[in-house]
Short mmCIF file of C-alpha atoms in Angstrom, two decimals:
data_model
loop_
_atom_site.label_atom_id
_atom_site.label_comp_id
_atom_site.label_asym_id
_atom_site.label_seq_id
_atom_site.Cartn_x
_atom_site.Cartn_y
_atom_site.Cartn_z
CA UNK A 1 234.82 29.80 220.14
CA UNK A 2 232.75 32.86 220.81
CA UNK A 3 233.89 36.01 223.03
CA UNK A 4 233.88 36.50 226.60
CA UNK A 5 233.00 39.75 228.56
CA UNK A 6 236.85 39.21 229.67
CA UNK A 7 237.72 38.39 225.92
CA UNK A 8 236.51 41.58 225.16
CA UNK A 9 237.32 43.97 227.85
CA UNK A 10 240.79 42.78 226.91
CA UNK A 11 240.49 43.68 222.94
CA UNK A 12 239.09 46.78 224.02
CA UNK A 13 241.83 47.73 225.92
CA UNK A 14 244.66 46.22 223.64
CA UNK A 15 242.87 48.49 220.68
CA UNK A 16 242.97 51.94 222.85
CA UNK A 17 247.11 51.47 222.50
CA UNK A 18 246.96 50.44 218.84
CA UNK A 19 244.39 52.89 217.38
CA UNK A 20 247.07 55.60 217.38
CA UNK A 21 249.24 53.75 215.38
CA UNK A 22 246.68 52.70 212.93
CA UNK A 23 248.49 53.51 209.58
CA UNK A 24 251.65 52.34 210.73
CA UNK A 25 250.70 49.00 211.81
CA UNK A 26 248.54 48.33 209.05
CA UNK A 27 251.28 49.08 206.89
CA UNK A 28 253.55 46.36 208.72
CA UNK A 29 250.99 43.50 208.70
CA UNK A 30 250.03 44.38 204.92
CA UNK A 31 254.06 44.24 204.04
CA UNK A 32 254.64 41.00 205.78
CA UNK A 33 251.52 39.65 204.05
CA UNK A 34 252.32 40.50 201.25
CA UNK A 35 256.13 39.67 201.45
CA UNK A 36 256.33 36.84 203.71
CA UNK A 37 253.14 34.88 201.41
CA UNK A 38 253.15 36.24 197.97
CA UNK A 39 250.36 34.51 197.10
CA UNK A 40 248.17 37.03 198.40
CA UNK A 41 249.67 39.33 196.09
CA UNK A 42 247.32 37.86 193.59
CA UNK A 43 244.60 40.18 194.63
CA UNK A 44 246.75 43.44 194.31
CA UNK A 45 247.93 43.25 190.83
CA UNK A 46 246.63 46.22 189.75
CA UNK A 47 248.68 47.88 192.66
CA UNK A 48 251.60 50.32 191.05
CA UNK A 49 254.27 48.84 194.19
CA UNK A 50 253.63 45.98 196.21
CA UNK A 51 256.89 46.59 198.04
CA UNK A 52 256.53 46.39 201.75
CA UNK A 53 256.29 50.17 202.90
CA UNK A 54 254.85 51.19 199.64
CA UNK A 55 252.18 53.92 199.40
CA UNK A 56 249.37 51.96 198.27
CA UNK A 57 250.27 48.93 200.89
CA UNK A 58 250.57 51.92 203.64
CA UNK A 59 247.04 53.56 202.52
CA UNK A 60 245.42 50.02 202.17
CA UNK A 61 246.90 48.74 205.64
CA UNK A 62 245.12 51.64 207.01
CA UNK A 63 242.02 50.69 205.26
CA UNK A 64 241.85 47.40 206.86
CA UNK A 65 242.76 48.54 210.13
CA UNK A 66 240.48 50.96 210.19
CA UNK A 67 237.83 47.98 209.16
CA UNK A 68 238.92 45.85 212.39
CA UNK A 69 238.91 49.19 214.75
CA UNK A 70 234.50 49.06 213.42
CA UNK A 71 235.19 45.38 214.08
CA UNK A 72 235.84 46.45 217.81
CA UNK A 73 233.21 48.59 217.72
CA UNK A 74 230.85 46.19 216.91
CA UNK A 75 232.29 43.73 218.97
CA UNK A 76 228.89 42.62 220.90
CA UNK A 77 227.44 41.37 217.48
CA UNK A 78 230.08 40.73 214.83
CA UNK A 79 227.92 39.39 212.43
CA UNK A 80 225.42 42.20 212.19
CA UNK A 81 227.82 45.05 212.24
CA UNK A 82 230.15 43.23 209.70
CA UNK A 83 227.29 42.80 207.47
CA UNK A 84 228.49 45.07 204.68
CA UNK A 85 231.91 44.34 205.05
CA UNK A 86 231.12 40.53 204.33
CA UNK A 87 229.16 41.47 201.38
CA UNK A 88 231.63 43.52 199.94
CA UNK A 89 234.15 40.99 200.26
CA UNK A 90 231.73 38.09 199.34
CA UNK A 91 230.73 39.53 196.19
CA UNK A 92 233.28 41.72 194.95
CA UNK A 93 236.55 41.26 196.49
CA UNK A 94 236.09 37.73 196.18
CA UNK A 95 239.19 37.09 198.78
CA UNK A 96 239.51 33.35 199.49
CA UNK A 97 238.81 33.70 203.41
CA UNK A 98 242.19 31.46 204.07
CA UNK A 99 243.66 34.48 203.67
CA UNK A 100 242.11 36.00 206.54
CA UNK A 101 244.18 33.48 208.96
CA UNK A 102 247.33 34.59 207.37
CA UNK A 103 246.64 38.50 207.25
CA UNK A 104 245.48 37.57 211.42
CA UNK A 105 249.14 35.82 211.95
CA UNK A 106 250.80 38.99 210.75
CA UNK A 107 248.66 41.36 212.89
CA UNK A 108 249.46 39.48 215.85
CA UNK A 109 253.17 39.28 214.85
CA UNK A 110 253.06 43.18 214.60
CA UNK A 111 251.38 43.66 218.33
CA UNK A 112 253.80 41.39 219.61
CA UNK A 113 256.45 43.52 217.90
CA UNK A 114 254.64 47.03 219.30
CA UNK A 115 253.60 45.99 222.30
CA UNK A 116 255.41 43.46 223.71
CA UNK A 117 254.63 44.26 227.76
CA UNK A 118 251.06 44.39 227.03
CA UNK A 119 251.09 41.99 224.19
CA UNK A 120 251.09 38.80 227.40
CA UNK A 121 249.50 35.23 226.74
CA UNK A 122 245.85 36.53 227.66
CA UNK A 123 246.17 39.10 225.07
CA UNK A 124 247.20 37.08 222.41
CA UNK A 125 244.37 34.60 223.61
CA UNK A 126 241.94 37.21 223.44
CA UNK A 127 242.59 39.02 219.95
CA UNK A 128 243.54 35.60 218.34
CA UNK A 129 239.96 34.56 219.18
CA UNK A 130 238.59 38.15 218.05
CA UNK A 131 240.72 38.08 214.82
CA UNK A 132 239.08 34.43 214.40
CA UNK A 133 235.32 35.61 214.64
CA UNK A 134 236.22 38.28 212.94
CA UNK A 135 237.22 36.28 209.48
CA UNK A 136 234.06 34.26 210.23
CA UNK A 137 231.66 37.16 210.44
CA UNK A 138 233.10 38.35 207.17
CA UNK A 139 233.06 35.39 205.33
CA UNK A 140 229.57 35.03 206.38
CA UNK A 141 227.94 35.76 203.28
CA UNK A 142 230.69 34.15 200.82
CA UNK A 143 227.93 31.22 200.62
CA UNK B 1 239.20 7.48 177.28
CA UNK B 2 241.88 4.84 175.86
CA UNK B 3 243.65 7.00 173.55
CA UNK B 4 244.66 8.96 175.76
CA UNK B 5 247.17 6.22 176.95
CA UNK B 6 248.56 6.02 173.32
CA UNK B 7 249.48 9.49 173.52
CA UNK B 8 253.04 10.22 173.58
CA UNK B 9 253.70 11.13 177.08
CA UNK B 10 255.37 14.50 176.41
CA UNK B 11 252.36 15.94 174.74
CA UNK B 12 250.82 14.73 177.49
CA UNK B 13 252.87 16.91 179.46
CA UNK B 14 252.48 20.07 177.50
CA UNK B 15 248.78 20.06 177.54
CA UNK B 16 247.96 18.29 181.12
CA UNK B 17 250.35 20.86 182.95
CA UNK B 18 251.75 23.73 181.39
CA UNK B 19 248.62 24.80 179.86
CA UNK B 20 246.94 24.95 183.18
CA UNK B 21 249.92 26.14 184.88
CA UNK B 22 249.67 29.26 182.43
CA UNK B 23 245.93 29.24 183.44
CA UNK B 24 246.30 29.09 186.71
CA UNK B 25 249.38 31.50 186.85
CA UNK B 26 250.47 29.59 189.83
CA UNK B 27 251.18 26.10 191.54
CA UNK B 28 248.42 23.92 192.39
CA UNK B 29 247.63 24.01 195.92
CA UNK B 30 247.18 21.99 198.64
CA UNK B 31 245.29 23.07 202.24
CA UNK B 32 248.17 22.98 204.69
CA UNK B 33 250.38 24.45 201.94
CA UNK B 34 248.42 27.59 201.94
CA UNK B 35 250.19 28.25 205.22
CA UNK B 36 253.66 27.96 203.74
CA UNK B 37 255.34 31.03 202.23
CA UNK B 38 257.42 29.56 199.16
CA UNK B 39 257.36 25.70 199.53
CA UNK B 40 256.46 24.09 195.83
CA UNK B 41 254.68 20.59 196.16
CA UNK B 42 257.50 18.94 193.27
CA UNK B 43 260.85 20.39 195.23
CA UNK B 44 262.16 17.17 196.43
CA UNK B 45 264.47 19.23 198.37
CA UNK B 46 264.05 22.47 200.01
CA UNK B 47 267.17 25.26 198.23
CA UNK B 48 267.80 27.65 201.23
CA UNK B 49 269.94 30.62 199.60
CA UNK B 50 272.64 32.08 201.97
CA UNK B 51 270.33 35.18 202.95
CA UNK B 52 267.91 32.70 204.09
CA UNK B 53 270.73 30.00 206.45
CA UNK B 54 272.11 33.65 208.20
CA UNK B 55 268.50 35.26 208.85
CA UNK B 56 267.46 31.82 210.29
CA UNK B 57 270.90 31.54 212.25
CA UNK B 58 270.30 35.28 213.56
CA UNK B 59 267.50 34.08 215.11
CA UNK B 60 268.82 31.28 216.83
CA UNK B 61 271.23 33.74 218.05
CA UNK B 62 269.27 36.02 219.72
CA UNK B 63 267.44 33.61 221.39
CA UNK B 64 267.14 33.01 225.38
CA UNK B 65 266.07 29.23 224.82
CA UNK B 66 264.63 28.74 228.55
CA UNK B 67 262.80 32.61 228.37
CA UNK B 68 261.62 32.03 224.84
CA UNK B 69 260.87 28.26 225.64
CA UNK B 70 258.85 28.37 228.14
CA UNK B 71 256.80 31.74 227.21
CA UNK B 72 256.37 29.64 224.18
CA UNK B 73 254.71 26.65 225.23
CA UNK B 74 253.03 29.09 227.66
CA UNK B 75 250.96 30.77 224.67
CA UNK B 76 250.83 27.38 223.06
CA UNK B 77 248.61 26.08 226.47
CA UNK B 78 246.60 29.21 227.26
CA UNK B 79 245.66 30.92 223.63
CA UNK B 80 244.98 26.79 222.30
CA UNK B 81 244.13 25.45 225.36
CA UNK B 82 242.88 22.31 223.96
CA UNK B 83 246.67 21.11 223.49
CA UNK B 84 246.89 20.37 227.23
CA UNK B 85 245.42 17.14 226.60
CA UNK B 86 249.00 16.14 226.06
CA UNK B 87 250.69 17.23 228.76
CA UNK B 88 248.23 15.21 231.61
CA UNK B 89 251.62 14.33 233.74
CA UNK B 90 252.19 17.91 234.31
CA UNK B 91 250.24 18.66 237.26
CA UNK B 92 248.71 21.93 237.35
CA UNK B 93 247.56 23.53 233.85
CA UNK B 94 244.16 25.49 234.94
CA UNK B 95 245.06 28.95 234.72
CA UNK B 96 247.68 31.64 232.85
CA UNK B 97 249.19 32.02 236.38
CA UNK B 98 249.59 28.00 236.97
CA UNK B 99 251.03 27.64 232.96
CA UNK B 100 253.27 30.21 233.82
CA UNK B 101 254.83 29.44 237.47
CA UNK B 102 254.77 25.53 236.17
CA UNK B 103 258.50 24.08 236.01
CA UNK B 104 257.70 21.20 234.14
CA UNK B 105 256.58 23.63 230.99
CA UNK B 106 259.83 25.72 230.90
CA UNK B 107 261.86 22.65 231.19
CA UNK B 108 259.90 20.87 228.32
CA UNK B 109 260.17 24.71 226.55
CA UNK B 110 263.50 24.27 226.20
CA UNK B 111 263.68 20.58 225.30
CA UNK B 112 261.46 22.13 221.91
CA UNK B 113 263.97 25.02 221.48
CA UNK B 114 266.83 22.68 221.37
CA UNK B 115 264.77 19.63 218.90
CA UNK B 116 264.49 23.16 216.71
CA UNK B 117 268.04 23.90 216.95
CA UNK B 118 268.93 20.18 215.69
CA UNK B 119 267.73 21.49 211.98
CA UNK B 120 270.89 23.96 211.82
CA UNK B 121 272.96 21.09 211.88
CA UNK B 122 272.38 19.81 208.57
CA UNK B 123 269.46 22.44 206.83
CA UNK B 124 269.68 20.35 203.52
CA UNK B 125 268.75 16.88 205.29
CA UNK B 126 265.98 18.26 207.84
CA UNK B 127 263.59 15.64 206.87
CA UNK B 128 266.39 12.81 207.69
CA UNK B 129 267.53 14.75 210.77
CA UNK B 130 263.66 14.93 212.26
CA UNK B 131 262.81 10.72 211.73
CA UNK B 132 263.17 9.59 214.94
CA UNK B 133 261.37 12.49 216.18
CA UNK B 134 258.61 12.53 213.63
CA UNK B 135 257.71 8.59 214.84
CA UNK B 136 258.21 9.62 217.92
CA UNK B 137 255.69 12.34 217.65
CA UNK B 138 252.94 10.27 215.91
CA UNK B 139 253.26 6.75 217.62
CA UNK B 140 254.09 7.40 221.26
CA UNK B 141 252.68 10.91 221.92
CA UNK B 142 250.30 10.51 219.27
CA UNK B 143 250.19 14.24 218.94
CA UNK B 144 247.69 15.55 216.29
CA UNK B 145 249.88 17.66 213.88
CA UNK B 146 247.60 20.24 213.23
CA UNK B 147 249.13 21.51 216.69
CA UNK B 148 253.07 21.81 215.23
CA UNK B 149 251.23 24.64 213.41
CA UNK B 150 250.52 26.59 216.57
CA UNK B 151 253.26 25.96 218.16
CA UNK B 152 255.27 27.78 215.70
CA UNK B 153 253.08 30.47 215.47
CA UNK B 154 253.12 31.16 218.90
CA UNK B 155 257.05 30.59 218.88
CA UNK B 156 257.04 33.41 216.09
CA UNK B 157 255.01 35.67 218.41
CA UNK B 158 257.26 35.31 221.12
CA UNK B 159 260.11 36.18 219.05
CA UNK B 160 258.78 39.10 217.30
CA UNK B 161 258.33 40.41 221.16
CA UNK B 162 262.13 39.95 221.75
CA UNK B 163 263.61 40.96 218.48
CA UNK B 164 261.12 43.90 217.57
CA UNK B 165 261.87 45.96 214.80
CA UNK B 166 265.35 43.38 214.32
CA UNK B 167 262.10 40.91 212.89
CA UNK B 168 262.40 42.31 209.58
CA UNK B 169 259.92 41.07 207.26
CA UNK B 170 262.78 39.11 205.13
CA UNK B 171 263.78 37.26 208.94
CA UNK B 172 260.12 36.89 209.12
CA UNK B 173 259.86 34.97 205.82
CA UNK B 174 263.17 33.06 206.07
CA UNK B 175 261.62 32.07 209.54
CA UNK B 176 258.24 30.68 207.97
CA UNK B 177 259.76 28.86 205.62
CA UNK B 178 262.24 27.26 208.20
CA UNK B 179 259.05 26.37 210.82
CA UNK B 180 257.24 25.10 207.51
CA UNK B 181 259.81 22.47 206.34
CA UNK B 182 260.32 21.24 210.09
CA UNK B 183 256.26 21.36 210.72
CA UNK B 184 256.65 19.38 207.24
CA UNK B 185 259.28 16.70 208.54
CA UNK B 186 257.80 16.04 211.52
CA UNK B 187 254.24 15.22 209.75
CA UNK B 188 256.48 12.94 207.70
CA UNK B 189 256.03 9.32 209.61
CA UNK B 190 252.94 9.44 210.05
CA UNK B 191 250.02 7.31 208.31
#
């Protein structure tokens, strides 16, 4: 299911509202993650507080935000610009990539939350599909 | 291998499962399960705890069933658009515009808003109260039930766009588990 020029024109645009608001929804997403399925708290347990709000959830949410805004960047070749990213995550973080779905879910919960004018049916289209190749371009390298 | 049947089957217990339940820190898992916030595979019957009946109720509440219906089952046909193969008999589906402006989908949104509603009657028999829909669902539609899945996620989108900040993460959790066990009785009847 690979991008279209629309596809991405729309991501694009749907990013230039939520860059501002990086940290904050980062910090929602991670919280609900981590809340709403604990068993991605598995990978965090040498986190101090993995209460939603928490200052390492709020510092990591803006970690991985900050990860999908280089994501948008790179939108024309995923795979390529992602390339470090999947290794890290391959090889290190080790993160089951069924995990990716459910962090996706939660980021799309949180636009629809945020945004919900601008959030319509062709947005959520648009970044569901981007969130999609997204987890595929960084599980690329798992095996 | 035989002597393992002459074992007595407690000990059999101890070492099959809660030595690799202390391994494994955790419940075994299953693929669909992964989805599924707190759900255990042995729970013959899902516990809801009083927080979790009023944040699902709440819900419910602030609900518009024909607005949230039909933007529903909107999202459902344009962001999956593969799950118009089940709704041939209602004439134009080619386009966001068409989906939207189509009177057949927000009539049939509703219809889904109300079969959820049924599950508040009785939230400790939702497997029992979902049967006839469940057979329904898999012999006459014949409706693949990967696609319950994303149905409720879109449903859970559309709500999180009416209820905003109200979508607390503990709604949000009581929500999931409520779309899993319904997701889980309609799968039920079929083989």
């Amino acid at each position: 299911m690979s991008l279209s020029a629309k596809d991405k024109t729309i991501v694009k645009a749907l990013w230039a509202k939520i860059s501002p608001k990086t940290e904050d929804i980062g910090n929602e997403a991670m919280s609900r993650m981590l809340y709403v399925y604990p068993q991605t708290k598995t990978y965090f347990s040498h986190w101090s507080d993995l209460t939603p709000g928490s200052a390492p959830v709020r510092k990591h949410g803006k970690k991985v935000l900050g990860g999908i805004g280089l994501a948008v960047e790179k939108i024309d070749d995923l795979f390529a610009g992602l390339l470090s990213l999947s290794e890290l995550h391959a090889f290190q973080l080790r993160v089951d990539p069924a995990n990716f779905k459910i962090l996706s879910h939660n980021i799309l919960v949180v636009c629809a939350m945020l945004f919900p004018v601008d959030f319509t049916p062709e947005a959520h289209l648009a970044m569901d599909k981007f969130l999609a190749r997204l987890a595929l371009a960084l599980s690329d390298k798992y095996r | 291998m035989e002597f393992i049947g002459q074992l007595p089957p407690l000990f059999l217990r101890t070492i099959g499962q809660t030595h690799l339940a202390e391994i494994h820190g955790r419940r075994p898992r299953r693929p669909y399960l992964n989805i599924c916030p707190v759900l255990k595979p042995q729970d013959t019957m899902v516990k809801w705890t009083a927080e979790e009946r009023a944040a699902i109720e709440a819900v419910f509440a602030s609900l518009d069933y024909e607005s949230v219906g039909r933007e529903s089952l909107t999202r459902l046909l344009v962001v999956y658009p593969w799950t118009r193969r089940y709704f041939g008999g209602f004439g134009n589906l080619f386009n966001t515009e068409a989906i939207m402006a189509n009177p057949k989908v927000a009539a049939h949104g509703t219809v889904v808003l109300q079969g959820l509603e049924m599950a508040l009657e009785d939230m400790d028999n939702i497997k029992k109260t979902y049967a006839s829909l469940s057979e329904l669902h898999s012999e006459k539609l014949q409706v693949d039930p990967g696609n319950f899945q994303l149905l409720g996620d879109c449903l859970t989108v559309v709500i999180a766009t009416r209820m905003r900040t109200e979508f607390t993460p503990v709604i949000q959790a009581a929500w999931q588990k409520f779309l899993c066990v319904v997701v889980a009785a309609l799968r039920r009847q079929y083989n």
